[in-house]
mmCIF file of C-alpha atoms in Angstrom:
data_model
loop_
_atom_site.group_PDB
_atom_site.id
_atom_site.type_symbol
_atom_site.label_atom_id
_atom_site.label_comp_id
_atom_site.label_asym_id
_atom_site.label_seq_id
_atom_site.Cartn_x
_atom_site.Cartn_y
_atom_site.Cartn_z
ATOM 1 C CA UNK B 18 107.654 127.551 141.953
ATOM 2 C CA UNK B 19 109.927 125.135 140.081
ATOM 3 C CA UNK B 20 112.710 123.446 142.026
ATOM 4 C CA UNK B 21 116.320 123.480 140.834
ATOM 5 C CA UNK B 22 115.926 119.797 139.903
ATOM 6 C CA UNK B 23 112.854 120.550 137.783
ATOM 7 C CA UNK B 24 114.655 123.388 135.991
ATOM 8 C CA UNK B 25 117.649 121.122 135.362
ATOM 9 C CA UNK B 26 115.402 118.444 133.894
ATOM 10 C CA UNK B 27 113.740 121.014 131.632
ATOM 11 C CA UNK B 28 117.120 122.297 130.404
ATOM 12 C CA UNK B 29 118.310 118.769 129.634
ATOM 13 C CA UNK B 30 115.048 117.945 127.886
ATOM 14 C CA UNK B 31 115.284 121.073 125.730
ATOM 15 C CA UNK B 32 118.818 120.035 124.709
ATOM 16 C CA UNK B 33 118.080 116.327 124.429
ATOM 17 C CA UNK B 34 120.190 115.791 121.284
ATOM 18 C CA UNK B 35 123.077 118.056 122.299
ATOM 19 C CA UNK B 36 125.545 118.442 125.116
ATOM 20 C CA UNK B 37 125.050 121.359 127.487
ATOM 21 C CA UNK B 38 128.096 122.526 129.408
ATOM 22 C CA UNK B 39 128.399 122.437 133.164
ATOM 23 C CA UNK B 40 129.150 126.144 133.063
ATOM 24 C CA UNK B 41 125.954 126.897 131.112
ATOM 25 C CA UNK B 42 123.925 124.801 133.548
ATOM 26 C CA UNK B 43 125.627 126.487 136.502
ATOM 27 C CA UNK B 44 124.791 129.955 135.180
ATOM 28 C CA UNK B 45 121.216 129.085 134.174
ATOM 29 C CA UNK B 46 120.429 127.479 137.514
ATOM 30 C CA UNK B 47 122.491 129.886 139.629
ATOM 31 C CA UNK B 48 124.289 127.026 141.384
ATOM 32 C CA UNK B 49 127.900 125.878 141.482
ATOM 33 C CA UNK B 50 129.323 123.413 138.960
ATOM 34 C CA UNK B 51 129.852 120.999 141.855
ATOM 35 C CA UNK B 52 126.124 121.250 142.666
ATOM 36 C CA UNK B 53 125.345 120.502 139.001
ATOM 37 C CA UNK B 54 127.508 117.372 139.254
ATOM 38 C CA UNK B 55 125.661 116.264 142.423
ATOM 39 C CA UNK B 56 122.292 116.693 140.696
ATOM 40 C CA UNK B 57 123.551 114.544 137.800
ATOM 41 C CA UNK B 58 124.533 111.804 140.243
ATOM 42 C CA UNK B 59 121.045 111.927 141.750
ATOM 43 C CA UNK B 60 119.539 111.553 138.268
ATOM 44 C CA UNK B 61 121.743 108.499 137.704
ATOM 45 C CA UNK B 62 120.313 106.990 140.893
ATOM 46 C CA UNK B 63 116.882 107.376 139.311
ATOM 47 C CA UNK B 64 118.100 105.309 136.363
ATOM 48 C CA UNK B 65 119.019 108.047 133.894
ATOM 49 C CA UNK B 66 122.040 107.288 131.726
ATOM 50 C CA UNK B 67 124.098 110.483 131.764
ATOM 51 C CA UNK B 68 126.863 111.067 129.227
ATOM 52 C CA UNK B 69 129.519 113.535 130.408
ATOM 53 C CA UNK B 70 132.350 114.701 128.174
ATOM 54 C CA UNK B 71 135.171 117.152 128.967
ATOM 55 C CA UNK B 72 134.753 120.550 127.253
ATOM 56 C CA UNK B 73 131.309 119.473 126.000
ATOM 57 C CA UNK B 74 129.229 118.952 129.103
ATOM 58 C CA UNK B 75 126.285 116.680 129.844
ATOM 59 C CA UNK B 76 123.446 115.050 127.991
ATOM 60 C CA UNK B 77 120.884 112.362 128.753
ATOM 61 C CA UNK B 78 121.585 109.232 126.715
ATOM 62 C CA UNK B 79 118.604 107.321 128.013
ATOM 63 C CA UNK B 80 115.845 107.963 130.490
ATOM 64 C CA UNK B 81 114.505 105.089 132.565
ATOM 65 C CA UNK B 82 111.144 103.400 132.598
ATOM 66 C CA UNK B 83 111.031 103.223 136.380
ATOM 67 C CA UNK B 84 108.735 105.742 137.990
ATOM 68 C CA UNK B 85 110.017 108.657 140.023
ATOM 69 C CA UNK B 86 109.187 112.329 140.345
ATOM 70 C CA UNK B 87 111.982 113.082 137.865
ATOM 71 C CA UNK B 88 111.086 110.489 135.233
ATOM 72 C CA UNK B 89 107.428 111.500 135.199
ATOM 73 C CA UNK B 90 108.390 115.145 134.648
ATOM 74 C CA UNK B 91 110.999 114.296 132.004
ATOM 75 C CA UNK B 92 109.421 115.175 128.658
ATOM 76 C CA UNK B 93 106.035 116.035 130.220
ATOM 77 C CA UNK B 94 104.672 119.018 128.298
ATOM 78 C CA UNK B 95 102.168 120.507 130.735
ATOM 79 C CA UNK B 96 101.234 123.982 131.933
ATOM 80 C CA UNK B 97 100.124 123.265 135.497
ATOM 81 C CA UNK B 98 99.518 119.599 136.137
ATOM 82 C CA UNK B 99 102.251 117.526 137.808
ATOM 83 C CA UNK B 100 104.513 120.465 138.536
ATOM 84 C CA UNK B 101 104.642 118.822 141.953
ATOM 85 C CA UNK B 102 104.917 115.010 141.880
ATOM 86 C CA UNK B 103 104.896 112.909 145.046
ATOM 87 C CA UNK B 104 106.136 109.447 144.110
ATOM 88 C CA UNK B 105 105.948 106.555 146.556
ATOM 89 C CA UNK B 106 107.063 102.981 146.051
ATOM 90 C CA UNK B 107 104.407 101.378 148.262
ATOM 91 C CA UNK B 108 101.414 103.012 149.942
ATOM 92 C CA UNK B 109 98.119 101.843 151.337
ATOM 93 C CA UNK B 110 96.344 104.275 149.006
ATOM 94 C CA UNK B 111 97.429 107.305 146.985
ATOM 95 C CA UNK B 112 94.219 108.992 148.160
ATOM 96 C CA UNK B 113 95.414 108.873 151.771
ATOM 97 C CA UNK B 114 98.725 110.535 150.859
ATOM 98 C CA UNK B 115 96.897 113.077 148.683
ATOM 99 C CA UNK B 116 94.534 114.062 151.520
ATOM 100 C CA UNK B 117 97.523 114.730 153.757
ATOM 101 C CA UNK B 118 99.321 116.735 151.040
ATOM 102 C CA UNK B 119 96.193 118.756 150.239
ATOM 103 C CA UNK B 120 95.705 119.637 153.911
ATOM 104 C CA UNK B 121 99.338 120.849 153.899
ATOM 105 C CA UNK B 122 98.538 123.212 150.994
ATOM 106 C CA UNK B 123 99.927 121.161 148.097
ATOM 107 C CA UNK B 124 99.241 123.242 144.972
ATOM 108 C CA UNK B 125 96.532 122.673 142.385
ATOM 109 C CA UNK B 126 97.688 120.000 139.949
ATOM 110 C CA UNK B 127 99.890 118.092 142.414
ATOM 111 C CA UNK B 128 99.870 114.350 141.720
ATOM 112 C CA UNK B 129 100.557 111.423 144.019
ATOM 113 C CA UNK B 130 101.690 108.281 142.208
ATOM 114 C CA UNK B 131 102.707 104.889 143.590
ATOM 115 C CA UNK B 132 104.319 101.738 142.221
ATOM 116 C CA UNK B 133 101.959 99.700 144.393
ATOM 117 C CA UNK B 134 98.951 100.135 146.663
ATOM 118 C CA UNK B 135 98.395 97.651 149.457
ATOM 119 C CA UNK B 136 94.885 98.851 150.226
ATOM 120 C CA UNK B 137 93.696 100.663 147.104
ATOM 121 C CA UNK B 138 90.238 102.192 147.455
ATOM 122 C CA UNK B 139 87.374 101.987 145.007
ATOM 123 C CA UNK B 140 83.858 103.332 145.205
ATOM 124 C CA UNK B 141 81.649 102.253 148.117
ATOM 125 C CA UNK B 142 84.748 101.141 150.100
ATOM 126 C CA UNK B 143 85.527 98.359 147.663
ATOM 127 C CA UNK B 144 89.142 97.178 147.420
ATOM 128 C CA UNK B 145 91.069 97.964 144.249
ATOM 129 C CA UNK B 146 93.760 95.384 143.377
ATOM 130 C CA UNK B 147 96.924 97.394 142.632
ATOM 131 C CA UNK B 148 99.791 95.165 141.487
ATOM 132 C CA UNK B 149 103.367 96.428 141.835
ATOM 133 C CA UNK B 150 104.653 98.136 138.661
ATOM 134 C CA UNK B 151 101.761 96.715 136.616
ATOM 135 C CA UNK B 152 99.393 99.663 136.454
ATOM 136 C CA UNK B 153 98.747 103.319 137.127
ATOM 137 C CA UNK B 154 97.805 104.200 140.681
ATOM 138 C CA UNK B 155 97.614 107.944 141.111
ATOM 139 C CA UNK B 156 95.669 110.804 142.640
ATOM 140 C CA UNK B 157 95.340 114.364 141.359
ATOM 141 C CA UNK B 158 94.827 117.268 143.761
ATOM 142 C CA UNK B 159 92.538 119.952 142.320
ATOM 143 C CA UNK B 160 91.392 123.270 143.745
ATOM 144 C CA UNK B 161 88.657 124.293 141.299
ATOM 145 C CA UNK B 162 86.544 127.403 141.683
ATOM 146 C CA UNK B 163 83.238 125.616 141.108
ATOM 147 C CA UNK B 164 80.258 124.968 143.416
ATOM 148 C CA UNK B 165 80.570 121.804 145.529
ATOM 149 C CA UNK B 166 77.517 120.299 143.819
ATOM 150 C CA UNK B 167 79.449 120.307 140.515
ATOM 151 C CA UNK B 168 82.220 118.070 141.866
ATOM 152 C CA UNK B 169 80.676 114.953 140.316
ATOM 153 C CA UNK B 170 81.157 116.555 136.894
ATOM 154 C CA UNK B 171 84.912 116.158 137.370
ATOM 155 C CA UNK B 172 84.454 112.428 137.932
ATOM 156 C CA UNK B 173 82.643 112.163 134.610
ATOM 157 C CA UNK B 174 85.291 114.325 132.937
ATOM 158 C CA UNK B 175 88.017 111.989 134.226
ATOM 159 C CA UNK B 176 86.155 108.993 132.818
ATOM 160 C CA UNK B 177 86.163 110.602 129.364
ATOM 161 C CA UNK B 178 89.892 111.337 129.706
ATOM 162 C CA UNK B 179 90.640 107.681 130.450
ATOM 163 C CA UNK B 180 88.449 106.608 127.545
ATOM 164 C CA UNK B 181 90.197 109.053 125.213
ATOM 165 C CA UNK B 182 93.636 107.772 126.260
ATOM 166 C CA UNK B 183 92.675 104.113 125.836
ATOM 167 C CA UNK B 184 91.038 104.918 122.518
ATOM 168 C CA UNK B 185 94.476 105.778 121.087
ATOM 169 C CA UNK B 186 95.554 102.116 121.290
ATOM 170 C CA UNK B 187 94.856 99.848 118.312
ATOM 171 C CA UNK B 188 92.024 97.341 118.558
ATOM 172 C CA UNK B 189 90.786 98.813 121.836
ATOM 173 C CA UNK B 190 87.269 100.196 122.187
ATOM 174 C CA UNK B 191 86.738 101.698 125.644
ATOM 175 C CA UNK B 192 83.278 102.213 127.082
ATOM 176 C CA UNK B 193 82.230 103.965 130.295
ATOM 177 C CA UNK B 194 79.875 102.036 132.572
ATOM 178 C CA UNK B 195 77.896 104.493 134.670
ATOM 179 C CA UNK B 196 79.129 106.284 136.525
ATOM 180 C CA UNK B 197 82.861 105.846 136.078
ATOM 181 C CA UNK B 198 84.125 102.329 135.328
ATOM 182 C CA UNK B 199 86.104 101.996 132.102
ATOM 183 C CA UNK B 200 85.421 98.768 130.242
ATOM 184 C CA UNK B 201 87.450 96.996 127.585
ATOM 185 C CA UNK B 202 85.723 94.013 126.032
ATOM 186 C CA UNK B 203 82.961 94.344 128.675
ATOM 187 C CA UNK B 204 85.510 93.957 131.513
ATOM 188 C CA UNK B 205 86.693 96.629 133.938
ATOM 189 C CA UNK B 206 90.158 98.001 133.307
ATOM 190 C CA UNK B 207 89.993 101.341 135.157
ATOM 191 C CA UNK B 208 88.087 103.049 137.934
ATOM 192 C CA UNK B 209 87.853 106.493 139.466
ATOM 193 C CA UNK B 210 87.333 107.575 143.062
ATOM 194 C CA UNK B 211 86.545 111.242 143.733
ATOM 195 C CA UNK B 212 86.767 112.638 147.272
ATOM 196 C CA UNK B 213 86.239 116.216 148.369
ATOM 197 C CA UNK B 214 86.857 118.552 151.263
ATOM 198 C CA UNK B 215 84.451 121.497 151.095
ATOM 199 C CA UNK B 216 82.532 124.095 153.014
ATOM 200 C CA UNK B 217 78.903 124.846 152.232
ATOM 201 C CA UNK B 218 79.612 127.023 149.206
ATOM 202 C CA UNK B 219 83.328 126.512 148.544
ATOM 203 C CA UNK B 220 85.558 123.591 147.608
ATOM 204 C CA UNK B 221 88.826 123.421 149.521
ATOM 205 C CA UNK B 222 90.151 120.593 147.371
ATOM 206 C CA UNK B 223 89.076 117.627 145.271
ATOM 207 C CA UNK B 224 91.029 114.403 144.902
ATOM 208 C CA UNK B 225 90.648 112.398 141.708
ATOM 209 C CA UNK B 226 91.926 108.869 142.328
ATOM 210 C CA UNK B 227 92.647 106.781 139.239
ATOM 211 C CA UNK B 228 93.432 103.089 138.974
ATOM 212 C CA UNK B 229 94.265 101.719 135.518
ATOM 213 C CA UNK B 230 95.331 98.148 134.790
ATOM 214 C CA UNK B 231 98.157 98.271 132.238
ATOM 215 C CA UNK B 232 100.535 95.296 132.193
ATOM 216 C CA UNK B 233 98.763 92.626 134.229
ATOM 217 C CA UNK B 234 98.539 89.160 132.717
ATOM 218 C CA UNK B 235 95.528 87.016 133.546
ATOM 219 C CA UNK B 236 97.547 85.243 136.239
ATOM 220 C CA UNK B 237 98.213 88.610 137.932
ATOM 221 C CA UNK B 238 94.476 89.036 138.528
ATOM 222 C CA UNK B 239 93.004 87.160 141.474
ATOM 223 C CA UNK B 240 90.629 84.354 140.561
ATOM 224 C CA UNK B 241 87.612 86.164 141.984
ATOM 225 C CA UNK B 242 87.950 89.034 139.460
ATOM 226 C CA UNK B 243 89.344 87.309 136.352
ATOM 227 C CA UNK B 244 85.870 87.055 134.825
ATOM 228 C CA UNK B 245 85.143 90.770 135.257
ATOM 229 C CA UNK B 246 88.518 92.569 135.075
ATOM 230 C CA UNK B 247 91.127 92.998 132.354
ATOM 231 C CA UNK B 248 94.190 95.053 131.439
ATOM 232 C CA UNK B 249 95.602 96.844 128.434
ATOM 233 C CA UNK B 250 98.156 94.055 128.034
ATOM 234 C CA UNK B 251 95.518 91.320 128.083
ATOM 235 C CA UNK B 252 93.462 93.133 125.443
ATOM 236 C CA UNK B 253 96.338 94.139 123.126
ATOM 237 C CA UNK B 254 98.760 91.230 123.717
ATOM 238 C CA UNK B 255 101.544 93.791 124.307
ATOM 239 C CA UNK B 256 103.367 95.359 127.235
ATOM 240 C CA UNK B 257 103.275 99.137 127.541
ATOM 241 C CA UNK B 258 105.283 101.900 129.192
ATOM 242 C CA UNK B 259 103.443 102.848 132.381
ATOM 243 C CA UNK B 260 105.397 106.110 132.533
ATOM 244 C CA UNK B 261 104.405 107.173 129.011
ATOM 245 C CA UNK B 262 100.745 106.383 129.626
ATOM 246 C CA UNK B 263 100.856 108.434 132.849
ATOM 247 C CA UNK B 264 102.251 111.369 130.871
ATOM 248 C CA UNK B 265 99.600 110.944 128.162
ATOM 249 C CA UNK B 266 96.904 110.738 130.824
ATOM 250 C CA UNK B 267 98.129 113.900 132.559
ATOM 251 C CA UNK B 268 98.355 116.048 129.418
ATOM 252 C CA UNK B 269 94.953 114.792 128.211
ATOM 253 C CA UNK B 270 93.459 115.567 131.629
ATOM 254 C CA UNK B 271 94.937 119.078 131.666
ATOM 255 C CA UNK B 272 93.457 119.886 128.253
ATOM 256 C CA UNK B 273 90.050 118.451 129.199
ATOM 257 C CA UNK B 274 89.981 120.259 132.554
ATOM 258 C CA UNK B 275 90.895 123.606 130.982
ATOM 259 C CA UNK B 276 88.170 123.073 128.385
ATOM 260 C CA UNK B 277 85.641 122.284 131.119
ATOM 261 C CA UNK B 278 86.549 125.437 133.042
ATOM 262 C CA UNK B 279 86.122 127.509 129.855
ATOM 263 C CA UNK B 280 83.079 125.833 128.280
ATOM 264 C CA UNK B 281 81.255 124.127 131.113
ATOM 265 C CA UNK B 282 79.883 120.609 131.348
ATOM 266 C CA UNK B 283 78.068 120.406 127.976
ATOM 267 C CA UNK B 284 81.010 119.045 125.908
ATOM 268 C CA UNK B 285 81.938 116.622 128.709
ATOM 269 C CA UNK B 286 78.378 115.286 128.879
ATOM 270 C CA UNK B 287 78.283 114.723 125.110
ATOM 271 C CA UNK B 288 81.605 112.903 125.134
ATOM 272 C CA UNK B 289 80.588 110.772 128.130
ATOM 273 C CA UNK B 290 77.416 109.740 126.315
ATOM 274 C CA UNK B 291 79.468 108.934 123.197
ATOM 275 C CA UNK B 292 81.393 106.371 125.266
ATOM 276 C CA UNK B 293 78.457 105.378 127.478
ATOM 277 C CA UNK B 294 78.004 101.627 127.873
ATOM 278 C CA UNK B 295 74.493 100.481 126.869
ATOM 279 C CA UNK B 296 73.137 103.955 126.084
ATOM 280 C CA UNK B 297 70.061 103.414 123.940
ATOM 281 C CA UNK B 298 69.693 99.843 125.217
ATOM 282 C CA UNK B 299 67.507 98.353 127.916
ATOM 283 C CA UNK B 300 68.940 97.894 131.405
ATOM 284 C CA UNK B 301 67.473 96.284 134.521
ATOM 285 C CA UNK B 302 66.989 98.749 137.380
ATOM 286 C CA UNK B 303 66.516 98.025 141.076
ATOM 287 C CA UNK B 304 65.681 100.842 143.477
ATOM 288 C CA UNK B 305 64.698 100.744 147.141
ATOM 289 C CA UNK B 306 61.037 100.166 146.359
ATOM 290 C CA UNK B 307 60.806 99.035 142.722
ATOM 291 C CA UNK B 308 62.499 97.169 139.890
ATOM 292 C CA UNK B 309 61.878 97.383 136.151
ATOM 293 C CA UNK B 310 63.552 97.264 132.742
ATOM 294 C CA UNK B 311 63.916 100.395 130.614
ATOM 295 C CA UNK B 312 66.100 102.178 128.083
ATOM 296 C CA UNK B 313 69.271 103.944 129.286
ATOM 297 C CA UNK B 314 68.879 107.474 127.859
ATOM 298 C CA UNK B 315 72.051 109.201 129.096
ATOM 299 C CA UNK B 316 73.264 111.273 132.046
ATOM 300 C CA UNK B 317 72.053 114.458 133.687
ATOM 301 C CA UNK B 318 74.073 117.603 134.421
ATOM 302 C CA UNK B 319 74.741 116.182 137.906
ATOM 303 C CA UNK B 320 75.982 112.914 136.451
ATOM 304 C CA UNK B 321 72.864 110.991 137.455
ATOM 305 C CA UNK B 322 71.514 108.185 135.277
ATOM 306 C CA UNK B 323 68.598 109.124 133.019
ATOM 307 C CA UNK B 324 66.291 106.292 132.047
ATOM 308 C CA UNK B 325 62.574 105.694 131.519
ATOM 309 C CA UNK B 326 59.960 105.102 134.170
ATOM 310 C CA UNK B 327 57.435 102.296 133.891
ATOM 311 C CA UNK B 328 55.153 104.570 131.875
ATOM 312 C CA UNK B 329 57.926 105.535 129.434
ATOM 313 C CA UNK B 330 58.687 109.031 130.762
ATOM 314 C CA UNK B 331 62.290 110.163 131.429
ATOM 315 C CA UNK B 332 63.336 109.701 135.038
ATOM 316 C CA UNK B 333 66.578 110.700 136.765
ATOM 317 C CA UNK B 334 68.145 108.226 139.203
ATOM 318 C CA UNK B 335 70.858 109.355 141.609
ATOM 319 C CA UNK B 336 71.343 105.908 143.094
ATOM 320 C CA UNK B 337 70.164 102.553 141.876
ATOM 321 C CA UNK B 338 71.418 99.035 141.439
ATOM 322 C CA UNK B 339 71.764 98.326 137.721
ATOM 323 C CA UNK B 340 72.037 94.877 136.179
ATOM 324 C CA UNK B 341 74.253 95.761 133.210
ATOM 325 C CA UNK B 342 74.935 92.294 131.899
#
């Protein structure tokens, strides 16, 4: 259910170029004109520039770049994603906050977004460097009606969403390194961490954690990762609106997720393989008891890596150490 603040934001967005009277807002929202005024003051605290004129009403002159629940929702054209936004300035990890919210029955499509993570989590308990105001650090709470063994398909779907978003920027060619690292110019710019709470045959919730480097300069990256990490700013030589990219990411994700629920994993698999780093090329593979070099053929329905065995037959690997470079 939409809050009064959300409905106010939607009314102002729909009348972006015109004034809307306090009386009209009062009647539409079923609150007093004094309550309307208080909401406007709260929006100003978020950085909105509100123009108020006697006998005309209110309009938004300018909306801010700073992140908040309100600014993310402002102008976001979505059906179900980000109807609930939990914005934090500094957290250890958005995944931690999202787990707590999910256990407290946060609805499907809730997002947790932070300006900064002090202990961002990557796959295999690796640390993700999450600079303040420089990137996108968010988690999406999903409650899909799919078998638990299909959860990895949502990780692969999210990778294609990130690739699609980055692909809209000029002179940027994203690739997905199996299973879910997004590369620009052979360097990591985004990663995905999927965590799940499930019973044997039913998913309670899935968390999709996304970290995307946007406006870091080389000096913002620690020396130990400068040779293997990058950002959108480094690759394009421009700064970008983090808020607008979050909104683009959310609407792209919603469309892709709805398509997946309607059509299944086939289209996702094809798109992943379109972006797949080194598909059709030889890679070096190390498993627990063997190592060899073979062609990377694609991914399986479970998201596993499909390559060739020593005798040239297709083989599916669920875990392996790959020497990509």
